[in-house]
Tab-separated table of C-alpha atoms in Angstrom:
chain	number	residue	atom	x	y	z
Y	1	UNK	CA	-17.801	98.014	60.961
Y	2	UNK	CA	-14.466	98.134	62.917
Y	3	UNK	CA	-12.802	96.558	59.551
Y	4	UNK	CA	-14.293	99.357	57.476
Y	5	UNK	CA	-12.966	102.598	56.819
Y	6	UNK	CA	-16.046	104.956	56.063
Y	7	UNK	CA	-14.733	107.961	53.858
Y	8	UNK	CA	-16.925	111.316	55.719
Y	9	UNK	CA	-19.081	111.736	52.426
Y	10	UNK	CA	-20.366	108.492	52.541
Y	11	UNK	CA	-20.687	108.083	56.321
Y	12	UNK	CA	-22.992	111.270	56.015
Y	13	UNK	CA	-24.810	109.923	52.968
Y	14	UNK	CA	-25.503	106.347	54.807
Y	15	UNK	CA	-26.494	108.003	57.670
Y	16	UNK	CA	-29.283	110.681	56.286
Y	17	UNK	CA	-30.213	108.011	53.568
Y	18	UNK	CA	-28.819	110.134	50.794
Y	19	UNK	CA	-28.558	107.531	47.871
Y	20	UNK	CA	-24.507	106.284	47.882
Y	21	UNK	CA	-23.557	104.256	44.532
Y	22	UNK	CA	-20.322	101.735	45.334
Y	23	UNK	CA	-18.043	101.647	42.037
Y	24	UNK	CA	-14.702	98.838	41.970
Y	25	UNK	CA	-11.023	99.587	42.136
Y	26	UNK	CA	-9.942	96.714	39.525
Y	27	UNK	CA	-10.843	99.109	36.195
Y	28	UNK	CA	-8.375	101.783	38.121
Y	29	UNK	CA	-5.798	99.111	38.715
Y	30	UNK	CA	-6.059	96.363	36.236
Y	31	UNK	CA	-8.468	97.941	33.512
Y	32	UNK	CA	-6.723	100.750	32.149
Y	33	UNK	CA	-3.423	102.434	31.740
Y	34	UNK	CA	-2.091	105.449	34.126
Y	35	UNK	CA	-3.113	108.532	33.801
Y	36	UNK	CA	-6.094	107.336	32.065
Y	37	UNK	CA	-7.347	105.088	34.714
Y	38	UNK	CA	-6.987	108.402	37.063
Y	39	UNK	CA	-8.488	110.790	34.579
Y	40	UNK	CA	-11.785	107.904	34.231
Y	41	UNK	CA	-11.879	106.965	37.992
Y	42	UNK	CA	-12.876	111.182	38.805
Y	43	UNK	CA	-14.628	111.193	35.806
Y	44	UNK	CA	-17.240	108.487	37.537
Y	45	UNK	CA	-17.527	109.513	40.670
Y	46	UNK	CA	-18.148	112.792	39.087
Y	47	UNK	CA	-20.950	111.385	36.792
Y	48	UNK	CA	-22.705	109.860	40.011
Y	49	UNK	CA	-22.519	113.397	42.446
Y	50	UNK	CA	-24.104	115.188	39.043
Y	51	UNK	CA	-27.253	112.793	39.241
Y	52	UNK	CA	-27.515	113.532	43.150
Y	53	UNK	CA	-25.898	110.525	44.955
Y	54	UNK	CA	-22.517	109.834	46.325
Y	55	UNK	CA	-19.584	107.895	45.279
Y	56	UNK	CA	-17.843	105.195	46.985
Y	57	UNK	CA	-15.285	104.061	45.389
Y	58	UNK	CA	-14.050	100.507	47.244
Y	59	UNK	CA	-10.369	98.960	47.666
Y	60	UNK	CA	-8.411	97.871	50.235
Y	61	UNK	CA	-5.006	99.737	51.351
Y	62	UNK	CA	-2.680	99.108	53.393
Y	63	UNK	CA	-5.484	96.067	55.684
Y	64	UNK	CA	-8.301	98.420	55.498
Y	65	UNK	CA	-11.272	97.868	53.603
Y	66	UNK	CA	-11.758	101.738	52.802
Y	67	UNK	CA	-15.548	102.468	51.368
Y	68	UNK	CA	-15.385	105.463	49.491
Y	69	UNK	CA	-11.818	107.033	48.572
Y	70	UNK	CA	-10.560	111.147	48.810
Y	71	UNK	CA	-8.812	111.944	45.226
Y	72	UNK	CA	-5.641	111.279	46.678
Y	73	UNK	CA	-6.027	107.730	47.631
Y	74	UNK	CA	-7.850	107.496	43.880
Y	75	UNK	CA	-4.097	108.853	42.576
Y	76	UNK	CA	-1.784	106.558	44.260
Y	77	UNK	CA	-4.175	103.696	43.919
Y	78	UNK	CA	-3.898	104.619	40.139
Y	79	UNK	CA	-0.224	104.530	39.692
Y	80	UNK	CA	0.436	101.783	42.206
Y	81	UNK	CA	2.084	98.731	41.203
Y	82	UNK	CA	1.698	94.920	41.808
Y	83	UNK	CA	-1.748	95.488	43.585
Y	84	UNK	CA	-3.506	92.623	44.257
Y	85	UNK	CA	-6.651	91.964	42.297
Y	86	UNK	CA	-9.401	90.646	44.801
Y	87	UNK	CA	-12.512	88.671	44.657
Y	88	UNK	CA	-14.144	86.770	47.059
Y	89	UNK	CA	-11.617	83.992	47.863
Y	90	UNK	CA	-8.347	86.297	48.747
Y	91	UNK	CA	-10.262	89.468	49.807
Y	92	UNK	CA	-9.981	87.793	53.921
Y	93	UNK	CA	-6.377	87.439	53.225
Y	94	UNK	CA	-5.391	90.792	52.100
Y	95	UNK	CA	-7.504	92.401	55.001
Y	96	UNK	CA	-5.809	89.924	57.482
Y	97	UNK	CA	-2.319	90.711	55.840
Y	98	UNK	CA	-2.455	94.141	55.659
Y	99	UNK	CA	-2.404	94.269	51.903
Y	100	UNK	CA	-3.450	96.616	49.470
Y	101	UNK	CA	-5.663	95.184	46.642
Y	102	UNK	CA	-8.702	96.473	44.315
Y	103	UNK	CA	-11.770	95.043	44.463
Y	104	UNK	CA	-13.618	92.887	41.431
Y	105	UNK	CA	-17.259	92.995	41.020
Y	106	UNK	CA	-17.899	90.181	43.494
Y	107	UNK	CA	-15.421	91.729	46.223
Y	108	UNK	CA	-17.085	95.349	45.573
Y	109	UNK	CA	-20.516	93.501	46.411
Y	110	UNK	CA	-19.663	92.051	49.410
Y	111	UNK	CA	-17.973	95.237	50.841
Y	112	UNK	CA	-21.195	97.093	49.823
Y	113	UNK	CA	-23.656	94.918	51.294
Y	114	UNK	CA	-21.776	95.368	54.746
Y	115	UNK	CA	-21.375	99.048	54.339
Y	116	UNK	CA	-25.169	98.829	53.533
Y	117	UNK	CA	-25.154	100.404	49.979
Y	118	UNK	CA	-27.570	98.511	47.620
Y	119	UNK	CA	-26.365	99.643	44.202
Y	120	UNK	CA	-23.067	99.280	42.201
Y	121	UNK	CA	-21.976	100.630	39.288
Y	122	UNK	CA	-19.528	99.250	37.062
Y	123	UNK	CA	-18.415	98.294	33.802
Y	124	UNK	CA	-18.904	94.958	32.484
Y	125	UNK	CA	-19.113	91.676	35.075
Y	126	UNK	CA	-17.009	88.417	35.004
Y	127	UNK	CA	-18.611	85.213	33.634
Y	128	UNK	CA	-18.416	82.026	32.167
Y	129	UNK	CA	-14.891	82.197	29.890
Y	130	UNK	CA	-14.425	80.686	26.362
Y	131	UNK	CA	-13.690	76.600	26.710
Y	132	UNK	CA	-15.046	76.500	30.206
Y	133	UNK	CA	-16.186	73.312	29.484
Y	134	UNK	CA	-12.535	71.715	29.945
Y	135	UNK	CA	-10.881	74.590	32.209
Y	136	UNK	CA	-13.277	75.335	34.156
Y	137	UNK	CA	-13.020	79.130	34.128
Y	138	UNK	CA	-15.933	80.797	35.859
Y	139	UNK	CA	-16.026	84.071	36.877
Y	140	UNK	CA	-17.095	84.290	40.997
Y	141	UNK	CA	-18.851	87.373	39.872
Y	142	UNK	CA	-21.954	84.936	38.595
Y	143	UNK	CA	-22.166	82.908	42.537
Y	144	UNK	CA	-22.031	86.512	44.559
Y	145	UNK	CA	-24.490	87.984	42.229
Y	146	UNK	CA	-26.756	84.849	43.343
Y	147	UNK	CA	-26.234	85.449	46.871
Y	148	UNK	CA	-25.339	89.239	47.559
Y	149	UNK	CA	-28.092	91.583	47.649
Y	150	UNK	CA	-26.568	94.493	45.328
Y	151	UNK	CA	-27.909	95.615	42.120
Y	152	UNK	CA	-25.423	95.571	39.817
Y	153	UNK	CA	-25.534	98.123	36.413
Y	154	UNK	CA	-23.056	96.984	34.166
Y	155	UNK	CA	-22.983	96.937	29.815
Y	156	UNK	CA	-23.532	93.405	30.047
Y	157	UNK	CA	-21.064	90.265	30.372
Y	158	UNK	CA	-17.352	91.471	28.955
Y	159	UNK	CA	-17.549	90.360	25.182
Y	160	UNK	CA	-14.603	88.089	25.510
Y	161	UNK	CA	-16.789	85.864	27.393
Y	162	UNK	CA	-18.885	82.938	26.353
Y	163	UNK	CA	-22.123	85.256	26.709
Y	164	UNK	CA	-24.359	82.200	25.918
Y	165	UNK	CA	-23.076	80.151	28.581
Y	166	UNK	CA	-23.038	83.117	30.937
Y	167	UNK	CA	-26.861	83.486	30.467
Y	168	UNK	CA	-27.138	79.858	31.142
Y	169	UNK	CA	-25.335	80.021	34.605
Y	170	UNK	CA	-26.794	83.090	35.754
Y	171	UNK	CA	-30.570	81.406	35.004
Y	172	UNK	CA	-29.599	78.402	36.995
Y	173	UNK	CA	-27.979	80.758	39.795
Y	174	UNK	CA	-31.895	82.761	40.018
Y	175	UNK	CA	-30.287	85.724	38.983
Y	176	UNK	CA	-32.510	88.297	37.076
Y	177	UNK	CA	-31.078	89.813	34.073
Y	178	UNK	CA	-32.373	92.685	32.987
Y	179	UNK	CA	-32.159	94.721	29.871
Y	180	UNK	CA	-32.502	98.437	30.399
Y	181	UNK	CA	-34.646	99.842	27.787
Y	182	UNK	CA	-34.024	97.475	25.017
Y	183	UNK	CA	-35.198	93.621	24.175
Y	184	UNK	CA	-31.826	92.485	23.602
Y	185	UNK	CA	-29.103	91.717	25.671
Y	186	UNK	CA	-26.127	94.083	25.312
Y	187	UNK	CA	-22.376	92.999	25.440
Y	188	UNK	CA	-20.458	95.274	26.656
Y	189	UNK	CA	-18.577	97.108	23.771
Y	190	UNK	CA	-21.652	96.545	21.612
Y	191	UNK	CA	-25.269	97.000	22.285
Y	192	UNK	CA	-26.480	93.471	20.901
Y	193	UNK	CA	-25.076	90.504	22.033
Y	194	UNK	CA	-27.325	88.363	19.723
Y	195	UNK	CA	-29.250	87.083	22.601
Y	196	UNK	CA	-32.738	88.197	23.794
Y	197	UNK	CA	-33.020	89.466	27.559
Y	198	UNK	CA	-34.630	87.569	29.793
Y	199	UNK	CA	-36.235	90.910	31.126
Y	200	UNK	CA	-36.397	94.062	29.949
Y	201	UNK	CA	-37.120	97.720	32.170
Y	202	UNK	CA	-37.430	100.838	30.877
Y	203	UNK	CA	-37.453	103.101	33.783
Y	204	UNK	CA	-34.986	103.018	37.156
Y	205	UNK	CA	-37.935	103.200	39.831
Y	206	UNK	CA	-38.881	99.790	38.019
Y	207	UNK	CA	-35.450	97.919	38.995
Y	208	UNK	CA	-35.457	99.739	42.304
Y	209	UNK	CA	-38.882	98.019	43.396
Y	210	UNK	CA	-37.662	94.618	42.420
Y	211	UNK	CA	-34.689	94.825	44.292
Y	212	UNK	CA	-37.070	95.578	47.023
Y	213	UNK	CA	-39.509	93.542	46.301
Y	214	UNK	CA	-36.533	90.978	46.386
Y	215	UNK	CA	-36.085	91.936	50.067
Y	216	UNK	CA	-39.379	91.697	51.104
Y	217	UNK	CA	-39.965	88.224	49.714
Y	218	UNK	CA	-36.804	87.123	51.208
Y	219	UNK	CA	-34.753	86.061	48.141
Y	220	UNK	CA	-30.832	86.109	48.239
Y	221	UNK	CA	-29.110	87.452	45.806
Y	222	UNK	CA	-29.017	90.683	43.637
Y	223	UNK	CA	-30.221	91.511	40.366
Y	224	UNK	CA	-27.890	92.503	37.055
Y	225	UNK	CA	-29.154	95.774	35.140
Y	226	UNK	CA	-27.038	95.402	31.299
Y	227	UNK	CA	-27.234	98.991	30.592
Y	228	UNK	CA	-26.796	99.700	26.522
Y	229	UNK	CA	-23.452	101.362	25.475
Y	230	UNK	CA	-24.029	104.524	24.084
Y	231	UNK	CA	-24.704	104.182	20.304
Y	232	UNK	CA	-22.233	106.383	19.291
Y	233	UNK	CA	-19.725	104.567	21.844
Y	234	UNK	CA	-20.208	101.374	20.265
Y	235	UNK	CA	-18.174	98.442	18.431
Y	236	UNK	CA	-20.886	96.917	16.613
Y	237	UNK	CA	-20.459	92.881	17.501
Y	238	UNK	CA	-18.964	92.344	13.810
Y	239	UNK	CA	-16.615	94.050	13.915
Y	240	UNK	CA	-15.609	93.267	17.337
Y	241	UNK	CA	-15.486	89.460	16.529
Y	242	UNK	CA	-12.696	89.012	14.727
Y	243	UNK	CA	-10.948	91.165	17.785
Y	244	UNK	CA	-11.818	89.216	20.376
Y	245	UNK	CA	-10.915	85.767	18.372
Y	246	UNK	CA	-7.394	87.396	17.579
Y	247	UNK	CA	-7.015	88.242	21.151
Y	248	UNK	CA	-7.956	85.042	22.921
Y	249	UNK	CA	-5.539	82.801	20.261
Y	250	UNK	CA	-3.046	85.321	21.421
Y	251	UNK	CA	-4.320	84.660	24.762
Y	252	UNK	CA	-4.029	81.032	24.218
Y	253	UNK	CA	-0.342	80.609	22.641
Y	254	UNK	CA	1.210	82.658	25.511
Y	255	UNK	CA	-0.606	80.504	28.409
Y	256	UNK	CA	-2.248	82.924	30.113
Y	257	UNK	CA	-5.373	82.323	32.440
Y	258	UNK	CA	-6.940	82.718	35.830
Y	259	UNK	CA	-6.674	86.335	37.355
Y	260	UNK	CA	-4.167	87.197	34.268
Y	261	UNK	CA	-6.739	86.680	31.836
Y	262	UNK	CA	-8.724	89.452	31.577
Y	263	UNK	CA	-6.572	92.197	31.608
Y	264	UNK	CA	-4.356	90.652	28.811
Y	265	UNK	CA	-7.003	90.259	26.712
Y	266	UNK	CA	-8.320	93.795	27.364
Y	267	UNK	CA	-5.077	95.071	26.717
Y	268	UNK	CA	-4.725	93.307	23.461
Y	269	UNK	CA	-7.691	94.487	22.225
Y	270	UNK	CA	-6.878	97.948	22.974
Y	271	UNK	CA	-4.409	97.419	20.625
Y	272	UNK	CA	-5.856	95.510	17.987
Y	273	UNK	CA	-8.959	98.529	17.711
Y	274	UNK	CA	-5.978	101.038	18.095
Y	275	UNK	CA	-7.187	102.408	21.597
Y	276	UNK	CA	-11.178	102.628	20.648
Y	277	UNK	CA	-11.978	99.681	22.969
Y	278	UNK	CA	-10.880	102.550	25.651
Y	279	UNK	CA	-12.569	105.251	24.509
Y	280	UNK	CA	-15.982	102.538	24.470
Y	281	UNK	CA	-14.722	101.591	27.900
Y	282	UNK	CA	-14.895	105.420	29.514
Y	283	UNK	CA	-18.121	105.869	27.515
Y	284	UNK	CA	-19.520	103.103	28.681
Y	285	UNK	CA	-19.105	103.083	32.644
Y	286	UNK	CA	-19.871	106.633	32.897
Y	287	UNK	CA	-23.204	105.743	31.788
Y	288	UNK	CA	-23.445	103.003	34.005
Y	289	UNK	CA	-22.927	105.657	36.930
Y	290	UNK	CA	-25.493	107.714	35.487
Y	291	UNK	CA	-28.255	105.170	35.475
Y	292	UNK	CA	-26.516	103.435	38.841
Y	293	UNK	CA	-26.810	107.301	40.763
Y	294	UNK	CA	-30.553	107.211	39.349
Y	295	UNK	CA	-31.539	104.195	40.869
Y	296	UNK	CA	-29.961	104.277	44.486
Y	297	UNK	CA	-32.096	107.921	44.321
Y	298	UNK	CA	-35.069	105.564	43.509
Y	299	UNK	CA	-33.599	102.808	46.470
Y	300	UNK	CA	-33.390	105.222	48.793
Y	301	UNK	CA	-37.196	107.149	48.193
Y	302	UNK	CA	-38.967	104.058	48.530
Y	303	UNK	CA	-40.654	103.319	52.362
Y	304	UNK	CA	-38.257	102.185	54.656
Y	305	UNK	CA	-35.320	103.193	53.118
């Protein structure tokens, strides 16, 4: 714990077992534009303290892996520039270096595990990206979920992904996907990605006993909640199609790739829906918080916890 930094709210939470939700810095630093990013980031960890629990949002500043941030860390994290966006691979580094770097879904898992929060909150994981099959692109969101035991609640894969091949990898990786409260998987901006869940729960208490019941049979790994957009949040997938095409050719003709990917492509979508991918985007991971603050209360009621 000497590499941590423990904000006092969730020092106090961990320590009387009050539920504590972990949330990632990339959507404040890569994922939307200042003041926006700012205005969403307060927004969340408000969400998660009005369902009972505490926040903890996770970067790293200045060689410290800090686990829960005050608002003004949150502000100059928001309008910092050239910050390092960290996953598994460089998150050692940028400790050891005395970076400062936000946190992806797979770096936010690790740093939660060790802090010893069991849920995280966020808005749509990394997976298997479009032509994969000659570049090789695969999110390390899909291998941590395998082996780090931290529910994630998310609105599914981000559409720009190859969601079929996605659900392929995470099946051979043991990860359970679940749907909450609907048969279908959801895809991030839109609440049907086409392709049936492999599970489906309807109620938090359910996903917090198979995370435990995970634990007690001794199986690595976490489990992925897709959490539904709002309906009246959504792009419906047709109309989102054409979008995410238009983006990735754009994508394509400008050689981008690797860490650069994602945000250009989230970017240019933003503009080619005339800012309603953002307004989906807010909607969208401040339910995720909701239903993420809801289970960590069910996590932490359960014996033992």
């Amino acid at each position: 714990m000497s590499l941590f930094t423990l904000s006092a709210p969730v020092a106090d939470a961990l320590a009387n077992g009050t539920p504590v939700v972990a949330l990632e810095s990339t959507i404040i630093t890569h994922g939307m534009p200042w003041p926006q990013n700012l205005e969403m980031a307060r927004r969340v960890e408000d969400a998660v303290r009005a369902e009972g629990a505490v926040p903890a949002t996770i970067a790293v500043l200045d060689g410290r892996l800090c686990v829960g941030l005050d608002d003004a860390q949150l502000e100059a994290l928001a309008q910092a520039r050239n910050v390092a966006k960290l996953s598994r691979a460089d998150l050692a580094v940028c400790v050891a270096e005395g970076g400062t770097g936000a946190t992806t879904v797979a770096a936010t898992m690790i740093a939660a595990a060790r802090a010893g929060i069991a849920t995280f909150a966020t808005g749509g994981i990394g997976g298997v990206h479009r032509g994969a099959e000659s570049n090789f692109d695969i999110s390390a969101d899909l291998q941590e979920l395998a082996q780090t035991p931290v529910t994630v609640v998310c609105a599914g894969a981000k559409a720009i992904l190859d969601l079929p091949k996605t659900l392929e990898v995470l099946e051979t990786l043991g990860v359970p996907v679940i749907a909450y409260g609907q048969d279908q998987l959801p895809a991030f901006w839109s609440r049907d990605a086409g392709l049936r869940a492999p599970l489906r729960m309807d109620t938090p208490g359910q996903i917090a006993r198979a995370q435990a019941m995970r634990v007690a049979l001794e199986l690595p790994g976490g489990q992925l909640v897709a959490n539904p957009i709002p309906a009246e949040a959504e792009i419906p997938r047709e109309v989102l199609a054409p979008v995410v095409a238009r983006a990735t050719a754009d994508a394509e003709s400008h050689g981008i790739r690797g860490k650069q990917l994602t945000p250009y492509l989230l970017q240019r979508i933003f503009e080619l829906t005339e800012g309603r991918s953002l307004d989906a985007n807010i909607a969208l991971v401040l339910n995720n918080a909701r239903l993420g603050a809801r289970i960590a209360t069910e996590m932490s009621a359960l014996p033992g916890n």
